Amino acid sequence: MDTSTANTDPPPSSGKTSFLKTCFNGINALSGVGLLSIPYALSQGGWLSLIVFMATAITCFYTGLLLQRCMDSSSLVNTYPDIGAHAFGRRGRLIVATFMYLELYLVAIDFLILEGDNLHKLFPAASFRLGALHVSGKHAFVLAATLAVLPTTWFSSLNVLAYVAAGGALASVLLIAAVLWVGVFDGVGFRERGRLVRWDSMPSAMSLYSFCFSGHAVFPMIYTGMKDRKRFPMVLSLCFTVSTLSYGLMGIVGYLMYGDTLKSQITLNLPSASVAAKVAIYTTLVNPLSKYALVVAPVAEAAEGALGVGKSAPFRALVRTVLVFGTAVVALAVPFFADVVGLTGALLSCTATMLLPCLCYLKVRSKIGGARGMGLETAACLAVVAIGTAIVGLGTYSSVKQIVGKL
């Protein structure tokens, strides 16, 4: 492997995060909303798509290591957009930042759709009035969730929210346990055989798998915050192992329980009267609420910088309010969770997790005098770029087609 120039030692760390806390942060970044959609993804691709799932996990782990190598090549590189700038100049920074911020913004939209779907399942008859306007159904809960998360986005410091979000790992464990309980003790069972493969909807499955492992936007932040950066590969290995096992278990269990009748979120299939199902739904509701502000914060800070808002608290609150209600408008207009997640996974997550890390790494390596020619690592990067490009094209087309067909 032609890795000679990529093996530079990490720069001295000014971070204070321990190995264990870094692992929790990484697991929290990878394991989240994707747990709900992974059974549906498996139903879209069939049992053989588990091979695609494993290949996606391994590829995303590898590209996470490539991001670390890019950061180790310069002490001035601290964020994902910095990597783009280091590789391709100002244009590279703009491209990376655009894909990163769009991905985070669509994830925030996914959170609101998720809240609306699950609250509507719990309280199907609920409604409320906004002046003369009567709002009911999922729309009512999307608006309610928007109002609930809005104040959390106004804080200039998100330290408190970061501690709340650290409970995401526990929430994931509770969710898997609750679904297993429904299958074992609530009479649902694991009797569905499913299909071996579904070629027609395989692009949707591939897009959703990409979404599940899309933590690359925050990996640089996690890396720079470590006390001992040399242990980052071990952190990534542990985080991807835990997340892959969690996703795999949830996907297989959910597919055996409900087969081709799976909905976009497995919580929508669970029996409403089951206590375990209610635990799963409430756990699902808490997780996005605790993460929403953390996801929107980088987008808000970029918007504030572009508008020259500075440290003016009222203007910062105004910018963030506009952004939050912007996500609500899209969530109300396109309330199709699986399709929005699929579009996010295909167009944005796949680009951020597969294409950009490989392209940036190859460029950075060539700039600092790395090995040239078609070595094993170069071939691997080019193969990832080729496969990623296919997923972006097919997955985006499939997701847009499904969204347009439902409007």
Tab-separated table of C-alpha atoms in Angstrom:
chain	number	residue	atom	x	y	z
A	1	MET	CA	0.000	0.000	0.000
A	2	ASP	CA	1.239	3.440	-0.904
A	3	THR	CA	0.640	5.028	2.482
A	4	SER	CA	4.040	6.473	3.192
A	5	THR	CA	2.971	10.097	3.256
A	6	ALA	CA	-0.220	9.453	5.167
A	7	ASN	CA	1.413	8.021	8.247
A	8	THR	CA	2.531	11.276	9.832
A	9	ASP	CA	2.154	11.531	13.582
A	10	PRO	CA	-0.902	13.407	14.862
A	11	PRO	CA	-0.162	16.992	15.909
A	12	PRO	CA	-0.042	17.734	19.651
A	13	SER	CA	-3.550	17.679	21.064
A	14	SER	CA	-5.133	20.473	23.030
A	15	GLY	CA	-8.252	18.382	23.581
A	16	LYS	CA	-9.461	17.185	26.946
A	17	THR	CA	-11.803	14.333	26.008
A	18	SER	CA	-10.852	10.919	27.343
A	19	PHE	CA	-10.837	7.733	25.276
A	20	LEU	CA	-14.078	6.458	26.818
A	21	LYS	CA	-15.958	9.741	26.357
A	22	THR	CA	-14.706	9.957	22.780
A	23	CYS	CA	-16.081	6.477	22.138
A	24	PHE	CA	-19.483	7.506	23.478
A	25	ASN	CA	-19.432	10.622	21.309
A	26	GLY	CA	-18.580	8.551	18.251
A	27	ILE	CA	-21.254	5.945	18.920
A	28	ASN	CA	-23.776	8.710	19.518
A	29	ALA	CA	-22.834	10.270	16.173
A	30	LEU	CA	-23.306	6.993	14.288
A	31	SER	CA	-26.225	5.355	16.117
A	32	GLY	CA	-29.389	7.386	16.040
A	33	VAL	CA	-32.360	7.814	13.738
A	34	GLY	CA	-30.923	5.173	11.418
A	35	LEU	CA	-31.926	2.470	13.923
A	36	LEU	CA	-35.570	3.142	13.102
A	37	SER	CA	-35.177	2.889	9.338
A	38	ILE	CA	-32.694	0.006	9.101
A	39	PRO	CA	-35.411	-2.726	9.144
A	40	TYR	CA	-37.213	-0.888	6.329
A	41	ALA	CA	-33.924	-0.624	4.429
A	42	LEU	CA	-33.459	-4.389	4.741
A	43	SER	CA	-37.014	-4.981	3.497
A	44	GLN	CA	-36.238	-2.812	0.463
A	45	GLY	CA	-33.085	-4.722	-0.449
A	46	GLY	CA	-33.796	-8.238	0.801
A	47	TRP	CA	-31.520	-10.522	2.794
A	48	LEU	CA	-28.659	-10.288	0.294
A	49	SER	CA	-28.496	-6.536	0.873
A	50	LEU	CA	-26.842	-7.354	4.210
A	51	ILE	CA	-23.687	-7.779	2.115
A	52	VAL	CA	-24.138	-4.191	0.904
A	53	PHE	CA	-24.746	-3.131	4.509
A	54	MET	CA	-21.469	-4.668	5.698
A	55	ALA	CA	-19.567	-3.255	2.726
A	56	THR	CA	-20.962	0.206	3.511
A	57	ALA	CA	-19.863	-0.055	7.151
A	58	ILE	CA	-16.320	-1.121	6.203
A	59	THR	CA	-16.049	1.578	3.531
A	60	CYS	CA	-17.225	4.341	5.872
A	61	PHE	CA	-14.798	3.165	8.555
A	62	TYR	CA	-11.958	3.341	6.033
A	63	THR	CA	-12.918	6.812	4.813
A	64	GLY	CA	-13.075	7.953	8.440
A	65	LEU	CA	-9.410	6.973	8.732
A	66	LEU	CA	-8.677	8.919	5.540
A	67	LEU	CA	-10.095	12.048	7.160
A	68	GLN	CA	-7.705	11.558	10.076
A	69	ARG	CA	-4.760	11.272	7.686
A	70	CYS	CA	-5.795	14.495	5.969
A	71	MET	CA	-5.929	16.270	9.339
A	72	ASP	CA	-2.550	14.882	10.411
A	73	SER	CA	-0.931	16.422	7.331
A	74	SER	CA	-1.387	19.993	8.645
A	75	SER	CA	-1.853	21.548	12.073
A	76	LEU	CA	-4.160	24.144	10.468
A	77	VAL	CA	-6.807	21.539	9.587
A	78	ASN	CA	-9.447	21.240	12.318
A	79	THR	CA	-12.796	20.823	10.532
A	80	TYR	CA	-14.222	19.004	7.534
A	81	PRO	CA	-14.344	22.221	5.432
A	82	ASP	CA	-10.685	22.791	6.422
A	83	ILE	CA	-9.874	19.433	4.836
A	84	GLY	CA	-11.591	20.547	1.633
A	85	ALA	CA	-9.610	23.796	1.655
A	86	HIS	CA	-6.333	21.983	2.350
A	87	ALA	CA	-6.954	19.706	-0.632
A	88	PHE	CA	-8.603	21.952	-3.225
A	89	GLY	CA	-8.365	25.523	-1.932
A	90	ARG	CA	-11.343	27.846	-1.468
A	91	ARG	CA	-13.443	25.904	-3.952
A	92	GLY	CA	-12.830	22.717	-1.975
A	93	ARG	CA	-13.902	24.406	1.251
A	94	LEU	CA	-17.103	25.637	-0.405
A	95	ILE	CA	-17.990	22.225	-1.837
A	96	VAL	CA	-17.353	20.336	1.407
A	97	ALA	CA	-19.178	22.941	3.502
A	98	THR	CA	-22.178	22.906	1.149
A	99	PHE	CA	-22.622	19.140	1.321
A	100	MET	CA	-21.978	19.061	5.076
A	101	TYR	CA	-24.440	21.820	5.935
A	102	LEU	CA	-27.131	20.494	3.589
A	103	GLU	CA	-26.770	17.053	5.151
A	104	LEU	CA	-27.127	18.444	8.675
A	105	TYR	CA	-30.106	20.573	7.627
A	106	LEU	CA	-31.910	17.583	6.098
A	107	VAL	CA	-31.168	15.517	9.212
A	108	ALA	CA	-32.877	18.261	11.253
A	109	ILE	CA	-35.874	17.979	8.906
A	110	ASP	CA	-35.858	14.196	9.389
A	111	PHE	CA	-36.036	14.758	13.162
A	112	LEU	CA	-39.227	16.825	12.854
A	113	ILE	CA	-40.869	14.303	10.509
A	114	LEU	CA	-39.922	11.554	12.955
A	115	GLU	CA	-41.454	13.432	15.877
A	116	GLY	CA	-44.661	14.073	13.930
A	117	ASP	CA	-45.070	10.440	12.851
A	118	ASN	CA	-44.532	8.918	16.291
A	119	LEU	CA	-46.530	11.481	18.287
A	120	HIS	CA	-49.405	11.013	15.847
A	121	LYS	CA	-49.244	7.260	16.498
A	122	LEU	CA	-49.500	7.881	20.248
A	123	PHE	CA	-52.221	10.557	20.013
A	124	PRO	CA	-54.052	10.116	16.685
A	125	ALA	CA	-56.994	12.363	17.631
A	126	ALA	CA	-54.985	15.308	18.978
A	127	SER	CA	-55.271	18.795	17.445
A	128	PHE	CA	-54.850	22.441	18.418
A	129	ARG	CA	-55.589	25.948	17.178
A	130	LEU	CA	-53.260	28.733	16.096
A	131	GLY	CA	-55.623	31.695	16.085
A	132	ALA	CA	-58.236	30.916	13.461
A	133	LEU	CA	-56.177	28.045	12.058
A	134	HIS	CA	-57.070	24.513	13.142
A	135	VAL	CA	-54.134	22.105	12.954
A	136	SER	CA	-54.473	18.351	13.392
A	137	GLY	CA	-52.756	15.075	12.544
A	138	LYS	CA	-49.034	14.845	11.879
A	139	HIS	CA	-48.848	18.541	10.969
A	140	ALA	CA	-49.894	19.487	14.489
A	141	PHE	CA	-47.107	17.452	16.038
A	142	VAL	CA	-44.468	18.703	13.585
A	143	LEU	CA	-45.355	22.257	14.655
A	144	ALA	CA	-45.394	21.265	18.328
A	145	ALA	CA	-41.957	19.653	18.002
A	146	THR	CA	-40.686	22.773	16.228
A	147	LEU	CA	-41.832	24.992	19.086
A	148	ALA	CA	-40.276	22.580	21.602
A	149	VAL	CA	-36.811	22.577	20.021
A	150	LEU	CA	-36.745	26.273	19.075
A	151	PRO	CA	-35.549	27.644	22.474
A	152	THR	CA	-32.726	25.078	22.610
A	153	THR	CA	-31.211	26.540	19.438
A	154	TRP	CA	-30.843	30.027	20.932
A	155	PHE	CA	-28.041	29.097	23.359
A	156	SER	CA	-24.583	30.227	22.270
A	157	SER	CA	-23.041	27.390	24.276
A	158	LEU	CA	-24.272	23.848	23.710
A	159	ASN	CA	-22.356	22.199	26.551
A	160	VAL	CA	-25.528	21.289	28.431
A	161	LEU	CA	-27.126	19.859	25.299
A	162	ALA	CA	-23.983	17.845	24.619
A	163	TYR	CA	-24.388	16.101	27.982
A	164	VAL	CA	-28.033	15.387	27.178
A	165	ALA	CA	-27.103	14.017	23.754
A	166	ALA	CA	-24.576	11.666	25.391
A	167	GLY	CA	-27.580	9.635	26.501
A	168	GLY	CA	-28.108	8.652	22.865
A	169	ALA	CA	-26.172	5.412	23.335
A	170	LEU	CA	-28.464	4.401	26.207
A	171	ALA	CA	-31.511	5.378	24.155
A	172	SER	CA	-30.350	3.088	21.342
A	173	VAL	CA	-29.996	0.160	23.749
A	174	LEU	CA	-33.479	0.796	25.173
A	175	LEU	CA	-34.961	0.981	21.681
A	176	ILE	CA	-33.470	-2.346	20.575
A	177	ALA	CA	-34.494	-4.005	23.859
A	178	ALA	CA	-38.069	-2.715	23.534
A	179	VAL	CA	-38.422	-4.014	19.961
A	180	LEU	CA	-37.031	-7.410	21.008
A	181	TRP	CA	-39.507	-7.492	23.890
A	182	VAL	CA	-42.409	-6.890	21.500
A	183	GLY	CA	-41.223	-9.725	19.277
A	184	VAL	CA	-40.669	-12.227	22.098
A	185	PHE	CA	-43.390	-11.428	24.643
A	186	ASP	CA	-46.128	-9.445	22.885
A	187	GLY	CA	-47.201	-12.086	20.395
A	188	VAL	CA	-45.610	-10.677	17.243
A	189	GLY	CA	-42.941	-13.349	16.885
A	190	PHE	CA	-40.243	-13.741	14.250
A	191	ARG	CA	-42.121	-15.681	11.587
A	192	GLU	CA	-41.678	-13.544	8.475
A	193	ARG	CA	-39.341	-15.055	5.872
A	194	GLY	CA	-38.770	-11.930	3.793
A	195	ARG	CA	-37.235	-11.937	0.324
A	196	LEU	CA	-33.776	-12.987	-0.770
A	197	VAL	CA	-33.220	-9.883	-2.887
A	198	ARG	CA	-35.218	-6.966	-4.342
A	199	TRP	CA	-33.273	-5.439	-7.203
A	200	ASP	CA	-35.952	-2.860	-8.027
A	201	SER	CA	-35.641	-1.112	-4.659
A	202	MET	CA	-31.980	-1.894	-3.935
A	203	PRO	CA	-30.963	1.766	-4.571
A	204	SER	CA	-33.259	2.827	-1.719
A	205	ALA	CA	-31.650	0.275	0.592
A	206	MET	CA	-28.157	1.452	-0.356
A	207	SER	CA	-29.108	5.080	0.312
A	208	LEU	CA	-30.510	4.244	3.740
A	209	TYR	CA	-27.416	2.215	4.633
A	210	SER	CA	-25.246	5.211	3.714
A	211	PHE	CA	-27.353	7.423	5.976
A	212	CYS	CA	-26.785	5.068	8.920
A	213	PHE	CA	-23.000	5.546	8.849
A	214	SER	CA	-22.908	9.281	8.114
A	215	GLY	CA	-20.935	10.564	11.082
A	216	HIS	CA	-18.077	12.047	9.072
A	217	ALA	CA	-19.248	15.646	9.477
A	218	VAL	CA	-18.448	15.446	13.209
A	219	PHE	CA	-15.439	13.095	13.121
A	220	PRO	CA	-12.930	15.981	12.804
A	221	MET	CA	-14.471	17.688	15.840
A	222	ILE	CA	-14.292	14.442	17.819
A	223	TYR	CA	-10.688	13.901	16.712
A	224	THR	CA	-9.455	17.380	17.635
A	225	GLY	CA	-11.092	17.076	21.060
A	226	MET	CA	-9.183	13.913	22.041
A	227	LYS	CA	-6.469	13.885	24.685
A	228	ASP	CA	-4.582	11.135	22.846
A	229	ARG	CA	-5.159	11.431	19.098
A	230	LYS	CA	-3.053	8.361	18.348
A	231	ARG	CA	-5.929	6.243	19.659
A	232	PHE	CA	-8.445	7.641	17.170
A	233	PRO	CA	-8.265	4.566	14.861
A	234	MET	CA	-9.133	2.415	17.880
A	235	VAL	CA	-12.038	4.743	18.688
A	236	LEU	CA	-13.339	4.501	15.122
A	237	SER	CA	-12.972	0.720	15.143
A	238	LEU	CA	-14.939	0.379	18.375
A	239	CYS	CA	-17.642	2.857	17.312
A	240	PHE	CA	-18.208	1.223	13.931
A	241	THR	CA	-18.224	-2.264	15.463
A	242	VAL	CA	-20.850	-1.334	18.065
A	243	SER	CA	-22.950	0.600	15.555
A	244	THR	CA	-22.786	-2.136	12.908
A	245	LEU	CA	-23.851	-4.778	15.428
A	246	SER	CA	-26.690	-2.544	16.675
A	247	TYR	CA	-27.946	-1.756	13.180
A	248	GLY	CA	-27.588	-5.370	12.068
A	249	LEU	CA	-29.491	-6.713	15.078
A	250	MET	CA	-32.301	-4.182	14.700
A	251	GLY	CA	-32.558	-4.776	10.953
A	252	ILE	CA	-32.695	-8.564	11.180
A	253	VAL	CA	-35.095	-8.601	14.142
A	254	GLY	CA	-37.417	-6.066	12.525
A	255	TYR	CA	-37.457	-7.865	9.167
A	256	LEU	CA	-38.210	-11.211	10.844
A	257	MET	CA	-41.052	-9.566	12.781
A	258	TYR	CA	-42.812	-7.667	9.990
A	259	GLY	CA	-41.301	-8.678	6.644
A	260	ASP	CA	-42.443	-6.666	3.633
A	261	THR	CA	-45.103	-4.861	5.700
A	262	LEU	CA	-42.425	-2.762	7.426
A	263	LYS	CA	-43.062	0.965	7.478
A	264	SER	CA	-40.428	3.688	7.212
A	265	GLN	CA	-39.912	3.584	10.997
A	266	ILE	CA	-40.285	0.312	12.854
A	267	THR	CA	-42.014	2.094	15.737
A	268	LEU	CA	-44.985	2.665	13.395
A	269	ASN	CA	-45.412	-1.128	13.101
A	270	LEU	CA	-45.385	-1.804	16.844
A	271	PRO	CA	-48.737	-2.527	18.557
A	272	SER	CA	-50.067	0.660	20.155
A	273	ALA	CA	-51.312	-1.113	23.294
A	274	SER	CA	-47.936	-2.652	24.124
A	275	VAL	CA	-46.008	-1.107	27.022
A	276	ALA	CA	-42.719	-2.029	25.340
A	277	ALA	CA	-43.886	-0.309	22.153
A	278	LYS	CA	-44.632	2.853	24.125
A	279	VAL	CA	-41.147	2.689	25.669
A	280	ALA	CA	-39.674	2.398	22.168
A	281	ILE	CA	-41.688	5.354	20.878
A	282	TYR	CA	-40.936	7.607	23.855
A	283	THR	CA	-37.243	6.737	23.578
A	284	THR	CA	-37.437	7.602	19.890
A	285	LEU	CA	-39.018	10.964	20.705
A	286	VAL	CA	-36.424	12.031	23.279
A	287	ASN	CA	-33.367	11.300	21.132
A	288	PRO	CA	-34.054	13.733	18.243
A	289	LEU	CA	-35.192	16.468	20.622
A	290	SER	CA	-31.866	16.289	22.439
A	291	LYS	CA	-29.829	16.309	19.214
A	292	TYR	CA	-31.707	18.868	17.120
A	293	ALA	CA	-29.833	21.932	18.393
A	294	LEU	CA	-26.471	20.179	18.044
A	295	VAL	CA	-27.245	19.343	14.409
A	296	VAL	CA	-28.499	22.832	13.527
A	297	ALA	CA	-25.680	24.685	15.352
A	298	PRO	CA	-22.999	24.370	12.606
A	299	VAL	CA	-25.516	25.484	9.967
A	300	ALA	CA	-26.596	28.431	12.122
A	301	GLU	CA	-23.010	29.492	12.814
A	302	ALA	CA	-22.209	29.405	9.094
A	303	ALA	CA	-25.305	31.500	8.309
A	304	GLU	CA	-24.423	33.987	11.057
A	305	GLY	CA	-20.904	34.305	9.710
A	306	ALA	CA	-22.148	34.865	6.159
A	307	LEU	CA	-24.614	37.534	7.340
A	308	GLY	CA	-22.061	39.252	9.587
A	309	VAL	CA	-24.254	38.897	12.656
A	310	GLY	CA	-21.322	38.711	15.059
A	311	LYS	CA	-22.129	38.158	18.744
A	312	SER	CA	-25.426	40.051	18.767
A	313	ALA	CA	-27.744	37.751	20.725
A	314	PRO	CA	-31.037	39.071	19.257
A	315	PHE	CA	-29.837	38.714	15.664
A	316	ARG	CA	-28.374	35.273	16.360
A	317	ALA	CA	-31.718	34.184	17.805
A	318	LEU	CA	-33.508	35.588	14.754
A	319	VAL	CA	-31.260	33.715	12.319
A	320	ARG	CA	-31.712	30.457	14.222
A	321	THR	CA	-35.477	30.945	14.449
A	322	VAL	CA	-35.688	31.388	10.681
A	323	LEU	CA	-33.595	28.248	10.151
A	324	VAL	CA	-35.736	26.191	12.529
A	325	PHE	CA	-39.011	27.248	10.930
A	326	GLY	CA	-37.408	26.582	7.554
A	327	THR	CA	-36.936	22.941	8.560
A	328	ALA	CA	-40.551	22.866	9.759
A	329	VAL	CA	-41.852	24.126	6.401
A	330	VAL	CA	-40.000	21.381	4.527
A	331	ALA	CA	-41.101	18.738	7.064
A	332	LEU	CA	-44.732	19.799	6.561
A	333	ALA	CA	-44.431	19.894	2.768
A	334	VAL	CA	-42.570	16.586	2.383
A	335	PRO	CA	-43.638	14.401	5.330
A	336	PHE	CA	-42.175	11.162	3.938
A	337	PHE	CA	-39.549	10.005	6.409
A	338	ALA	CA	-38.006	7.119	4.449
A	339	ASP	CA	-37.796	9.110	1.230
A	340	VAL	CA	-36.222	12.175	2.861
A	341	VAL	CA	-33.755	9.954	4.728
A	342	GLY	CA	-33.047	8.106	1.478
A	343	LEU	CA	-32.412	11.374	-0.359
A	344	THR	CA	-30.154	12.550	2.468
A	345	GLY	CA	-28.266	9.265	2.399
A	346	ALA	CA	-27.865	9.106	-1.376
A	347	LEU	CA	-27.071	12.679	-2.338
A	348	LEU	CA	-25.416	14.067	0.793
A	349	SER	CA	-24.336	11.337	3.216
A	350	CYS	CA	-22.807	9.172	0.508
A	351	THR	CA	-20.953	12.174	-0.895
A	352	ALA	CA	-19.691	13.223	2.551
A	353	THR	CA	-18.770	9.702	3.693
A	354	MET	CA	-17.404	8.128	0.495
A	355	LEU	CA	-16.586	10.560	-2.300
A	356	LEU	CA	-15.120	13.594	-0.525
A	357	PRO	CA	-12.806	11.749	1.926
A	358	CYS	CA	-11.225	9.730	-0.895
A	359	LEU	CA	-10.863	12.673	-3.270
A	360	CYS	CA	-9.462	14.958	-0.564
A	361	TYR	CA	-7.031	12.314	0.654
A	362	LEU	CA	-5.678	11.576	-2.825
A	363	LYS	CA	-5.207	15.296	-3.472
A	364	VAL	CA	-3.563	16.006	-0.098
A	365	ARG	CA	-1.231	13.040	-0.519
A	366	SER	CA	-0.151	14.213	-3.965
A	367	LYS	CA	0.446	17.774	-2.685
A	368	ILE	CA	2.779	16.671	0.103
A	369	GLY	CA	4.776	14.382	-2.177
A	370	GLY	CA	3.103	11.064	-1.518
A	371	ALA	CA	3.524	7.911	-3.572
A	372	ARG	CA	2.188	8.132	-7.085
A	373	GLY	CA	0.876	5.544	-9.492
A	374	MET	CA	-1.792	2.899	-9.120
A	375	GLY	CA	-0.941	1.412	-5.745
A	376	LEU	CA	-3.361	-0.682	-3.721
A	377	GLU	CA	-4.593	2.266	-1.680
A	378	THR	CA	-5.071	4.457	-4.744
A	379	ALA	CA	-7.050	1.673	-6.405
A	380	ALA	CA	-9.167	1.272	-3.259
A	381	CYS	CA	-9.937	5.000	-3.137
A	382	LEU	CA	-10.868	5.103	-6.821
A	383	ALA	CA	-13.095	2.039	-6.376
A	384	VAL	CA	-14.884	3.731	-3.469
A	385	VAL	CA	-15.349	6.864	-5.595
A	386	ALA	CA	-16.798	4.815	-8.462
A	387	ILE	CA	-19.194	2.877	-6.232
A	388	GLY	CA	-20.139	6.012	-4.304
A	389	THR	CA	-20.906	7.867	-7.520
A	390	ALA	CA	-23.221	5.040	-8.602
A	391	ILE	CA	-25.035	5.120	-5.250
A	392	VAL	CA	-25.393	8.908	-5.423
A	393	GLY	CA	-26.872	8.739	-8.920
A	394	LEU	CA	-29.204	5.755	-8.511
A	395	GLY	CA	-30.211	6.552	-4.935
A	396	THR	CA	-30.949	10.213	-5.620
A	397	TYR	CA	-33.039	9.342	-8.687
A	398	SER	CA	-34.992	6.699	-6.750
A	399	SER	CA	-35.645	8.974	-3.741
A	400	VAL	CA	-36.666	12.008	-5.820
A	401	LYS	CA	-38.949	9.815	-7.932
A	402	GLN	CA	-40.698	8.451	-4.831
A	403	ILE	CA	-41.053	11.906	-3.241
A	404	VAL	CA	-42.502	13.441	-6.420
A	405	GLY	CA	-44.873	10.499	-6.793
A	406	LYS	CA	-46.287	11.069	-3.290
A	407	LEU	CA	-46.726	14.847	-3.497
